[in-house]
Amino acid sequence: MFACFIDLTKAFDKVNYWKLFNHLLDDGTDVRLVRLLAHWYTSQHASVLWNNIRSLPFIVNNGTKQGGVLSPYLFTTYLRELLVALSLSNSGCIIGNMPIVSEINYN
């Protein structure tokens, strides 16, 4: 038996905005909402506070907002193609004719 685990602890930070926005448009998300998200995400600035000294602001170029209520949905939208491909690959643990992980519904 083989097992595979994916460590997604830093994955939210690696999401490419423009790929995410294209996935949302492909899913039929209203263009106005995608434009709002695009403005919101591409206008982010951050700074680092260390020993009571704040760095100069810098632009955040990728990633979903940690702790945001939309982040899990946006992240699964971003990964949907991979998850569907894995589901359709007929790989994994099957007992009898039943896969251990049931079919995944992404909508």
Coordinates of C-alpha atoms in Angstrom, one line a residue:
M1 CA 0.0 0.0 0.0
F2 CA 1.2 3.5 -0.9
A3 CA 0.1 6.7 0.7
C4 CA 0.4 10.2 -0.6
F5 CA 0.0 13.4 1.4
I6 CA 0.2 16.9 0.1
D7 CA 1.5 19.6 2.4
L8 CA -0.6 22.7 1.5
T9 CA 0.6 24.8 4.5
K10 CA 2.2 27.4 2.2
A11 CA -0.1 26.9 -0.8
F12 CA -2.5 29.8 -0.1
D13 CA 0.5 32.1 -0.3
K14 CA 1.5 30.8 -3.8
V15 CA -1.8 31.4 -5.6
N16 CA -1.3 33.3 -8.9
Y17 CA -4.0 36.0 -9.0
W18 CA -4.4 36.1 -12.7
K19 CA -4.8 32.3 -13.1
L20 CA -7.4 32.4 -10.2
F21 CA -9.3 35.2 -11.9
N22 CA -9.4 33.3 -15.2
H23 CA -10.7 30.2 -13.4
L24 CA -13.4 32.3 -11.8
L25 CA -14.4 33.7 -15.2
D26 CA -14.4 30.2 -16.8
D27 CA -16.7 29.1 -14.0
G28 CA -19.2 31.9 -15.0
T29 CA -18.5 34.2 -12.1
D30 CA -19.8 37.7 -12.8
V31 CA -17.2 39.9 -14.5
R32 CA -17.9 42.7 -12.0
L33 CA -17.1 40.5 -9.0
V34 CA -13.9 39.3 -10.7
R35 CA -12.9 42.9 -11.4
L36 CA -13.6 43.8 -7.7
L37 CA -11.5 40.9 -6.5
A38 CA -8.7 41.8 -9.0
H39 CA -8.6 45.4 -7.7
W40 CA -8.7 44.2 -4.1
Y41 CA -6.0 41.6 -4.5
T42 CA -3.6 43.6 -6.8
S43 CA -3.8 46.7 -4.6
Q44 CA -2.4 45.0 -1.5
H45 CA 0.6 46.4 0.3
A46 CA 2.2 45.0 3.4
S47 CA 5.0 45.9 5.7
V48 CA 7.0 44.0 8.4
L49 CA 7.2 45.1 12.0
W50 CA 10.3 43.8 13.9
N51 CA 11.7 45.2 17.1
N52 CA 9.3 48.2 16.9
I53 CA 10.7 49.1 13.4
R54 CA 8.4 49.0 10.5
S55 CA 9.7 48.2 7.0
L56 CA 8.8 50.2 3.9
P57 CA 5.6 49.0 2.4
F58 CA 5.9 46.4 -0.4
I59 CA 3.4 45.1 -3.0
V60 CA 1.9 41.6 -2.3
N61 CA 2.0 39.8 -5.7
N62 CA 0.3 36.5 -5.0
G63 CA -1.6 34.5 -2.4
T64 CA -5.1 34.5 -1.0
K65 CA -5.9 36.5 2.2
Q66 CA -5.2 34.3 5.2
G67 CA -8.3 34.0 7.4
G68 CA -10.5 35.5 4.7
V69 CA -13.9 33.9 4.3
L70 CA -13.5 33.6 0.6
S71 CA -10.0 32.1 0.7
P72 CA -10.9 28.4 0.9
Y73 CA -13.4 28.8 -2.0
L74 CA -10.8 30.8 -4.1
F75 CA -8.2 28.2 -3.3
T76 CA -10.3 25.2 -4.3
T77 CA -11.3 27.1 -7.5
Y78 CA -7.6 27.6 -8.2
L79 CA -6.9 23.9 -7.7
R80 CA -10.0 22.5 -9.3
E81 CA -8.3 21.3 -12.5
L82 CA -5.8 19.3 -10.5
L83 CA -8.4 17.9 -8.1
V84 CA -10.6 16.8 -11.1
A85 CA -7.6 15.2 -12.9
L86 CA -6.7 13.3 -9.7
S87 CA -10.3 12.2 -9.2
L88 CA -10.6 10.9 -12.8
S89 CA -7.2 9.2 -12.8
N90 CA -8.7 6.0 -11.1
S91 CA -5.7 6.0 -8.8
G92 CA -5.9 5.5 -5.1
C93 CA -7.2 2.9 -2.7
I94 CA -10.2 0.8 -4.0
I95 CA -11.8 -1.9 -1.9
G96 CA -14.0 -4.1 -4.1
N97 CA -15.3 -1.7 -6.7
M98 CA -15.6 1.2 -4.3
P99 CA -12.9 4.0 -3.9
I100 CA -12.1 4.9 -0.4
V101 CA -12.5 8.6 -1.3
S102 CA -15.9 9.2 -2.9
E103 CA -16.4 11.3 -6.0
I104 CA -15.6 15.0 -5.3
N105 CA -18.2 17.6 -6.1
Y106 CA -16.6 21.0 -6.8
N107 CA -19.7 23.1 -7.5

